mmCIF file of C-alpha atoms in Angstrom:
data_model
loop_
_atom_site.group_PDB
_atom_site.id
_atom_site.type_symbol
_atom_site.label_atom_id
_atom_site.label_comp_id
_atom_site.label_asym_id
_atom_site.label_seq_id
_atom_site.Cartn_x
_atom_site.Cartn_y
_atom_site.Cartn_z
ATOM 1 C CA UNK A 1 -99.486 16.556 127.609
ATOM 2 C CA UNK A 2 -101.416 13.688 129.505
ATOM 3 C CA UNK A 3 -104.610 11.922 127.610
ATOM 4 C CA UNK A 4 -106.526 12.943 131.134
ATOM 5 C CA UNK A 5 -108.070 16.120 132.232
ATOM 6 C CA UNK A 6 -109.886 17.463 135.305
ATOM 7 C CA UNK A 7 -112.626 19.318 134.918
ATOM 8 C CA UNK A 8 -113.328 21.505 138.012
ATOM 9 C CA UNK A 9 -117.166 22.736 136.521
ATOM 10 C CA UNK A 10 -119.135 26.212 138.181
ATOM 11 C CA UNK A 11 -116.659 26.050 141.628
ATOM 12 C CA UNK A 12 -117.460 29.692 142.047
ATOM 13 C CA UNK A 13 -118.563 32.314 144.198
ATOM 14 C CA UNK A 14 -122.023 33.168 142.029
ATOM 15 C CA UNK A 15 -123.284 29.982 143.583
ATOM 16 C CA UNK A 16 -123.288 32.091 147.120
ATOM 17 C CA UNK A 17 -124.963 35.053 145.785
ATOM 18 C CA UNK A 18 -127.595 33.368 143.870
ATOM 19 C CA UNK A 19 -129.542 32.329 146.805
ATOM 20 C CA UNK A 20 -127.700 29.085 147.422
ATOM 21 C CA UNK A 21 -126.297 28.701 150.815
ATOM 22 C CA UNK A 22 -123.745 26.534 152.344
ATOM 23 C CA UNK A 23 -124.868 23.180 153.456
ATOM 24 C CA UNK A 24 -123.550 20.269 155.801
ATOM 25 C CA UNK A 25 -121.759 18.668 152.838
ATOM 26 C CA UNK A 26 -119.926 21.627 151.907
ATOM 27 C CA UNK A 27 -117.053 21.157 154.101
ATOM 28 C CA UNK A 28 -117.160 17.892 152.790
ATOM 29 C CA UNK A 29 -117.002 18.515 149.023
ATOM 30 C CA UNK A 30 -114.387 21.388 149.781
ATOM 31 C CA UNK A 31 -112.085 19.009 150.986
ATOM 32 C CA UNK A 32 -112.653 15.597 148.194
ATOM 33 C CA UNK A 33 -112.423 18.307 145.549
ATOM 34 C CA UNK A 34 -109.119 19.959 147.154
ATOM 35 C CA UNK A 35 -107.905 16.020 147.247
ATOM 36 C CA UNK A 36 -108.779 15.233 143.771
ATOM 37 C CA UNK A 37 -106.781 18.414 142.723
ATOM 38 C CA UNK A 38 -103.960 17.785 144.539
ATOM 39 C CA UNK A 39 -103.946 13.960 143.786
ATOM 40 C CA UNK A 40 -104.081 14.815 139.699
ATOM 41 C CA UNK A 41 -101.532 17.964 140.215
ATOM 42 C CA UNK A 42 -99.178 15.143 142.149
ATOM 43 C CA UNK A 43 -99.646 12.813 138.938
ATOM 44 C CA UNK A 44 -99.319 15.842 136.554
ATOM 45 C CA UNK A 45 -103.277 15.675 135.358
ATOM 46 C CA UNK A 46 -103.919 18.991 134.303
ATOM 47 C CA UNK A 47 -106.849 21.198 135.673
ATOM 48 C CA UNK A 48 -109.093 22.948 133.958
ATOM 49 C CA UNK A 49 -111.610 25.851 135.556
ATOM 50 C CA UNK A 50 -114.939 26.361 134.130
ATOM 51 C CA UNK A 51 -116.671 29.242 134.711
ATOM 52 C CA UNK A 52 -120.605 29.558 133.856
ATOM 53 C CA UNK A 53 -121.004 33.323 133.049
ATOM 54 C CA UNK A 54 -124.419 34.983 132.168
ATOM 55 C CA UNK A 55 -125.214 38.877 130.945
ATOM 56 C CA UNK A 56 -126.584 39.589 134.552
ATOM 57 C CA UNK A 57 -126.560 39.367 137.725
ATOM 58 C CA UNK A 58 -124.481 37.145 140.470
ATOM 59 C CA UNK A 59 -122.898 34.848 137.334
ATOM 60 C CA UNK A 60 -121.894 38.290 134.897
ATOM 61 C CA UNK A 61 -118.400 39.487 134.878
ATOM 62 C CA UNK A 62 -119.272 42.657 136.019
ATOM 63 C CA UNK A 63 -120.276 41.051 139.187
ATOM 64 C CA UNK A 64 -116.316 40.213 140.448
ATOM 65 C CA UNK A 65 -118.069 36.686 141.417
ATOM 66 C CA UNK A 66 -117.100 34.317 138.646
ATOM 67 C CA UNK A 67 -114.201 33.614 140.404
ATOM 68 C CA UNK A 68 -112.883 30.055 142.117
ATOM 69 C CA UNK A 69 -114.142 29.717 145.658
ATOM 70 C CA UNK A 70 -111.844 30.880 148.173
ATOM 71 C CA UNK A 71 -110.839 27.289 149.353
ATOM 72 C CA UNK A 72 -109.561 26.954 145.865
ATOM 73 C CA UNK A 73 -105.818 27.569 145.316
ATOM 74 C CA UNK A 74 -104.646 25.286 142.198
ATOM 75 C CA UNK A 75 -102.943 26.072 139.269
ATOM 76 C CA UNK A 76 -105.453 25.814 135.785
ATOM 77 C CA UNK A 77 -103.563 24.998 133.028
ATOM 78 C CA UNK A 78 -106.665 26.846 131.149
ATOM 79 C CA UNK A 79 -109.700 28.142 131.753
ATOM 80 C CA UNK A 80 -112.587 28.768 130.040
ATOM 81 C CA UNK A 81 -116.429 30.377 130.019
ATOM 82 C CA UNK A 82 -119.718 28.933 129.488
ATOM 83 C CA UNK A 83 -123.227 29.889 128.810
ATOM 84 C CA UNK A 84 -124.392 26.945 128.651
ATOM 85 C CA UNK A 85 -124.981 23.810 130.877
ATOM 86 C CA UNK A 86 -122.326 21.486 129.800
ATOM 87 C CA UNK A 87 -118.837 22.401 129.378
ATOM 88 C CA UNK A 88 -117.970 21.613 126.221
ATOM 89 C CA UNK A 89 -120.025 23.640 123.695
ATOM 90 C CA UNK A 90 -119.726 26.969 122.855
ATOM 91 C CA UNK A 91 -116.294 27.517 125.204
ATOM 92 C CA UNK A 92 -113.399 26.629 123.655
ATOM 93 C CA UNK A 93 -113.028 23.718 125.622
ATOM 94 C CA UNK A 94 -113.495 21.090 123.014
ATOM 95 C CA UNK A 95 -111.209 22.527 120.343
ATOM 96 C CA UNK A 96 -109.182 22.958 123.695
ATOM 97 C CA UNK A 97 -108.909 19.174 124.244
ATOM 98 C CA UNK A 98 -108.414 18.451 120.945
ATOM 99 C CA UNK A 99 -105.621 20.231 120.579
ATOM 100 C CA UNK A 100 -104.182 18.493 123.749
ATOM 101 C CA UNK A 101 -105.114 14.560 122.707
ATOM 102 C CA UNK A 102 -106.948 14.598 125.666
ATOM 103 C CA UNK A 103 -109.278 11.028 125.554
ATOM 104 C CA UNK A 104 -110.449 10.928 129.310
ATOM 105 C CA UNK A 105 -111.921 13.388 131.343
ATOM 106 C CA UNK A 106 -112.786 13.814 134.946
ATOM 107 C CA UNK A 107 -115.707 15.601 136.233
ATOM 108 C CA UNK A 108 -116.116 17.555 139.479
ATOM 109 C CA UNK A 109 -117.305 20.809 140.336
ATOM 110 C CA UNK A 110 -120.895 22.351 141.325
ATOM 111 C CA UNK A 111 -123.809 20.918 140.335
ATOM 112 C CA UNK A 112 -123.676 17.488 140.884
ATOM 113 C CA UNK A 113 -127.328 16.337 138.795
ATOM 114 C CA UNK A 114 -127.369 19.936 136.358
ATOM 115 C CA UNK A 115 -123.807 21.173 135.096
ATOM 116 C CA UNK A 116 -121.441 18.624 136.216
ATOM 117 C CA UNK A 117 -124.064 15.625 134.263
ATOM 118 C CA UNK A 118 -124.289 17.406 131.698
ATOM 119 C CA UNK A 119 -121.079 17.795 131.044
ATOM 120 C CA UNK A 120 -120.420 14.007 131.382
ATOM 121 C CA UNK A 121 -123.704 13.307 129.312
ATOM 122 C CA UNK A 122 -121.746 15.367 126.515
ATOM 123 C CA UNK A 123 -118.600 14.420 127.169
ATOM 124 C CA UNK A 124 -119.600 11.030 126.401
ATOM 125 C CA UNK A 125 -121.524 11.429 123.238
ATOM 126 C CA UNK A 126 -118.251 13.147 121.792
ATOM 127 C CA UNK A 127 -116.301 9.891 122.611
ATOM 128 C CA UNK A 128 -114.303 10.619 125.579
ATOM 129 C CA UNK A 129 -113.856 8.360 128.502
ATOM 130 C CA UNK A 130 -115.700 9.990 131.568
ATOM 131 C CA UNK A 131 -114.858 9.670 135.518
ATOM 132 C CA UNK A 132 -117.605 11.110 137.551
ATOM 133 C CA UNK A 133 -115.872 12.076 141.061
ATOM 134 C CA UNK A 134 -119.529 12.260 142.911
ATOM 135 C CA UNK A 135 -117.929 13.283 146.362
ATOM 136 C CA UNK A 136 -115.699 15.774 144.539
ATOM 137 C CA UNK A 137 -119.174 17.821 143.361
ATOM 138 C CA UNK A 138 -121.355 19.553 145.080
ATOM 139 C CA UNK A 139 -125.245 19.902 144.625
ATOM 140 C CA UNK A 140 -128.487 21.977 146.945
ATOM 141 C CA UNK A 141 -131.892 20.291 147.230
ATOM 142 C CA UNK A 142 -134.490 21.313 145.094
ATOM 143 C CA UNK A 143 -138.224 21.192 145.902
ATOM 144 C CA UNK A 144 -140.866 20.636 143.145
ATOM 145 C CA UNK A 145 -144.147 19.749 142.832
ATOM 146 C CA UNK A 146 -144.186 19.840 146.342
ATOM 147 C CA UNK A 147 -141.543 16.866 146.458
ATOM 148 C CA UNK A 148 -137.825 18.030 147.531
ATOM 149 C CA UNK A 149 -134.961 15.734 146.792
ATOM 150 C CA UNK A 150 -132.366 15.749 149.044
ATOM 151 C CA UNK A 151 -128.531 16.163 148.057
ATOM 152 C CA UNK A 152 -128.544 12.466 148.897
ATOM 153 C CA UNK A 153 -131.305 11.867 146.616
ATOM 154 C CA UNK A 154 -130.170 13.749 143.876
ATOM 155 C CA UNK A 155 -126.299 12.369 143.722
ATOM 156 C CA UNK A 156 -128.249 8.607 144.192
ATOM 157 C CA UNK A 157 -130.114 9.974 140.836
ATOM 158 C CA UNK A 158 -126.880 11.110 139.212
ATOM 159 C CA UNK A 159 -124.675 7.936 140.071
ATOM 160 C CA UNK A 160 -127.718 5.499 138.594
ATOM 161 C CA UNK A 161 -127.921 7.510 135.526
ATOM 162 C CA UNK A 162 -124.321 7.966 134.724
ATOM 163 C CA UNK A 163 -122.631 4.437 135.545
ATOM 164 C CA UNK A 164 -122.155 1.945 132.325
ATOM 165 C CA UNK A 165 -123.946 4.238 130.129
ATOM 166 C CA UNK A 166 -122.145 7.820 130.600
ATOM 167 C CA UNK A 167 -119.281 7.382 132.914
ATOM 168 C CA UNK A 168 -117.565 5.328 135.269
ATOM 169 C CA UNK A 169 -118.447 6.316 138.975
ATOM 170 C CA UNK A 170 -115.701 6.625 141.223
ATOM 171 C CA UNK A 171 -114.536 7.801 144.745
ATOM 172 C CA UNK A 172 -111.580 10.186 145.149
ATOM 173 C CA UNK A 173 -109.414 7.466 146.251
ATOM 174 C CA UNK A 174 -110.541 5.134 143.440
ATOM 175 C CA UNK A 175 -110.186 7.831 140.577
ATOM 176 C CA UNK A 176 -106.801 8.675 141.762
ATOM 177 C CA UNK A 177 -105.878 5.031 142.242
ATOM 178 C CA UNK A 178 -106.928 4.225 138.629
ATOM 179 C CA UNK A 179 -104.769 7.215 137.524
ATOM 180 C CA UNK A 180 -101.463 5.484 138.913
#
Protein backbone atom coordinates (compact mmCIF):
# COMPACT_ATOMS: atom_id res chain seq x y z
CA UNK A 1 0.00 0.00 0.00
CA UNK A 2 0.99 3.75 -0.73
CA UNK A 3 2.92 5.85 2.24
CA UNK A 4 -0.17 8.52 1.56
CA UNK A 5 -3.64 8.60 2.83
CA UNK A 6 -6.73 10.81 2.47
CA UNK A 7 -8.51 11.60 5.17
CA UNK A 8 -12.11 12.63 4.26
CA UNK A 9 -12.97 13.91 8.27
CA UNK A 10 -17.07 14.43 9.56
CA UNK A 11 -18.39 14.59 5.52
CA UNK A 12 -21.74 13.57 6.86
CA UNK A 13 -25.25 14.17 6.97
CA UNK A 14 -25.37 15.03 11.06
CA UNK A 15 -23.82 18.29 10.00
CA UNK A 16 -27.48 19.10 8.29
CA UNK A 17 -29.47 18.11 11.19
CA UNK A 18 -27.50 19.77 13.79
CA UNK A 19 -28.58 23.17 12.93
CA UNK A 20 -25.94 23.81 10.30
CA UNK A 21 -27.23 24.79 6.99
CA UNK A 22 -25.84 24.89 3.58
CA UNK A 23 -23.89 27.90 2.66
CA UNK A 24 -22.55 29.65 -0.63
CA UNK A 25 -19.31 27.64 -0.40
CA UNK A 26 -20.92 24.42 -0.22
CA UNK A 27 -21.23 23.80 -3.79
CA UNK A 28 -17.85 24.80 -3.80
CA UNK A 29 -16.29 22.41 -1.26
CA UNK A 30 -18.61 19.57 -2.75
CA UNK A 31 -16.91 19.77 -5.84
CA UNK A 32 -12.69 20.39 -4.59
CA UNK A 33 -13.44 17.51 -2.24
CA UNK A 34 -15.10 15.24 -5.12
CA UNK A 35 -11.70 16.39 -7.16
CA UNK A 36 -9.32 15.56 -4.50
CA UNK A 37 -11.01 12.06 -4.29
CA UNK A 38 -11.00 11.36 -7.63
CA UNK A 39 -7.45 12.84 -8.25
CA UNK A 40 -5.95 10.37 -5.23
CA UNK A 41 -8.37 7.32 -6.43
CA UNK A 42 -6.70 8.08 -10.16
CA UNK A 43 -3.12 7.88 -8.40
CA UNK A 44 -4.26 4.91 -6.19
CA UNK A 45 -4.15 7.12 -2.69
CA UNK A 46 -6.41 5.38 -0.60
CA UNK A 47 -9.47 7.05 1.19
CA UNK A 48 -10.36 6.85 4.38
CA UNK A 49 -14.05 8.01 5.93
CA UNK A 50 -14.26 9.32 9.33
CA UNK A 51 -17.24 9.41 10.99
CA UNK A 52 -17.71 11.55 14.39
CA UNK A 53 -20.43 9.55 16.28
CA UNK A 54 -21.90 10.64 19.72
CA UNK A 55 -24.57 8.64 22.20
CA UNK A 56 -27.36 11.12 21.00
CA UNK A 57 -28.90 12.88 18.83
CA UNK A 58 -28.21 13.96 14.94
CA UNK A 59 -24.35 12.35 15.23
CA UNK A 60 -25.67 8.68 17.12
CA UNK A 61 -26.04 5.65 15.04
CA UNK A 62 -29.41 5.29 15.82
CA UNK A 63 -29.99 8.44 13.98
CA UNK A 64 -29.31 6.76 10.15
CA UNK A 65 -27.24 10.22 9.72
CA UNK A 66 -23.62 9.27 10.17
CA UNK A 67 -23.50 8.52 6.80
CA UNK A 68 -21.29 10.25 3.73
CA UNK A 69 -23.16 13.14 2.18
CA UNK A 70 -25.09 12.29 -0.73
CA UNK A 71 -22.61 13.97 -3.24
CA UNK A 72 -20.21 11.43 -1.94
CA UNK A 73 -19.77 8.23 -4.02
CA UNK A 74 -16.00 6.91 -3.45
CA UNK A 75 -14.76 3.81 -2.49
CA UNK A 76 -13.08 3.86 1.47
CA UNK A 77 -10.58 1.51 1.73
CA UNK A 78 -11.61 1.77 5.66
CA UNK A 79 -13.53 3.56 7.75
CA UNK A 80 -13.60 4.36 11.07
CA UNK A 81 -15.58 6.23 14.23
CA UNK A 82 -14.67 8.95 16.45
CA UNK A 83 -15.69 10.57 19.62
CA UNK A 84 -13.39 12.75 19.69
CA UNK A 85 -12.13 15.87 17.73
CA UNK A 86 -9.18 14.60 15.92
CA UNK A 87 -9.09 11.50 14.02
CA UNK A 88 -6.58 9.64 15.26
CA UNK A 89 -7.22 8.75 18.94
CA UNK A 90 -9.45 6.46 20.24
CA UNK A 91 -10.58 5.03 16.46
CA UNK A 92 -8.51 2.64 15.21
CA UNK A 93 -7.13 4.85 12.82
CA UNK A 94 -3.63 5.11 14.09
CA UNK A 95 -2.96 1.41 14.67
CA UNK A 96 -4.79 1.54 11.18
CA UNK A 97 -1.94 3.50 9.54
CA UNK A 98 0.54 1.79 11.15
CA UNK A 99 -0.25 -1.22 9.95
CA UNK A 100 -0.30 0.29 6.37
CA UNK A 101 3.34 2.34 6.56
CA UNK A 102 1.38 5.14 5.91
CA UNK A 103 3.97 8.46 6.58
CA UNK A 104 1.80 11.29 4.91
CA UNK A 105 -1.58 12.16 5.31
CA UNK A 106 -4.04 14.44 3.67
CA UNK A 107 -6.71 16.26 5.38
CA UNK A 108 -10.15 17.28 4.10
CA UNK A 109 -13.49 16.95 5.31
CA UNK A 110 -15.91 19.20 7.61
CA UNK A 111 -14.70 21.42 9.88
CA UNK A 112 -12.16 23.31 8.44
CA UNK A 113 -10.71 25.32 12.02
CA UNK A 114 -12.34 22.30 14.69
CA UNK A 115 -12.06 18.55 13.39
CA UNK A 116 -10.17 18.75 10.27
CA UNK A 117 -7.09 21.03 12.51
CA UNK A 118 -7.20 18.97 14.86
CA UNK A 119 -6.61 16.20 13.17
CA UNK A 120 -3.57 17.79 11.39
CA UNK A 121 -2.43 19.34 14.84
CA UNK A 122 -2.26 15.50 15.90
CA UNK A 123 -1.30 14.12 13.00
CA UNK A 124 1.73 16.08 13.23
CA UNK A 125 2.79 15.57 16.76
CA UNK A 126 2.73 11.69 15.92
CA UNK A 127 5.30 12.37 13.08
CA UNK A 128 3.43 12.17 9.95
CA UNK A 129 3.76 14.50 7.07
CA UNK A 130 0.44 16.58 6.82
CA UNK A 131 -1.30 18.22 3.55
CA UNK A 132 -4.07 20.48 4.55
CA UNK A 133 -6.47 20.64 1.31
CA UNK A 134 -8.26 24.06 2.70
CA UNK A 135 -10.70 24.25 -0.38
CA UNK A 136 -11.37 20.51 -0.02
CA UNK A 137 -13.01 21.31 3.77
CA UNK A 138 -15.74 22.87 4.66
CA UNK A 139 -16.45 25.16 7.77
CA UNK A 140 -19.98 27.61 9.11
CA UNK A 141 -19.33 30.96 10.81
CA UNK A 142 -19.46 31.14 14.32
CA UNK A 143 -20.44 34.22 16.36
CA UNK A 144 -18.94 34.89 19.85
CA UNK A 145 -18.61 37.45 22.09
CA UNK A 146 -20.60 39.27 19.84
CA UNK A 147 -17.77 38.95 17.06
CA UNK A 148 -18.67 36.35 14.10
CA UNK A 149 -15.88 35.11 11.93
CA UNK A 150 -16.68 34.47 8.64
CA UNK A 151 -15.82 31.09 6.73
CA UNK A 152 -13.24 33.36 5.13
CA UNK A 153 -11.99 34.38 8.37
CA UNK A 154 -11.84 31.23 9.92
CA UNK A 155 -9.96 29.14 6.93
CA UNK A 156 -7.46 32.59 6.89
CA UNK A 157 -7.08 31.46 10.79
CA UNK A 158 -6.57 27.80 9.93
CA UNK A 159 -4.05 28.28 6.91
CA UNK A 160 -1.77 30.83 9.30
CA UNK A 161 -1.79 28.37 12.03
CA UNK A 162 -1.10 25.23 10.18
CA UNK A 163 1.64 26.22 7.44
CA UNK A 164 5.52 25.43 8.50
CA UNK A 165 4.52 24.40 11.85
CA UNK A 166 1.64 21.63 11.32
CA UNK A 167 1.23 21.06 7.68
CA UNK A 168 1.93 22.11 4.35
CA UNK A 169 -1.05 24.18 2.81
CA UNK A 170 -2.06 23.29 -0.49
CA UNK A 171 -4.74 23.74 -3.27
CA UNK A 172 -6.41 20.72 -4.91
CA UNK A 173 -4.40 21.13 -7.93
CA UNK A 174 -1.15 21.59 -5.97
CA UNK A 175 -1.74 18.52 -3.56
CA UNK A 176 -2.50 16.37 -6.46
CA UNK A 177 0.39 17.78 -8.47
CA UNK A 178 2.84 17.01 -5.60
CA UNK A 179 1.36 13.46 -5.51
CA UNK A 180 2.59 12.74 -9.23
Amino acid sequence: MTATVLLVIDAQESFYHRGYRETSETPAFEQKLSELIAGCQAREIPVVDVFHVEADGPFSLASGLVKRLPFLQHHAVATVQKTVHNALTDSGLADWLRQHQVKHLIISGLRTEQCCETTARVASDLGYKVTFVTEATLTFPITHQGITLSIADLRHRTESVLINRFAAVATVEECLLALA
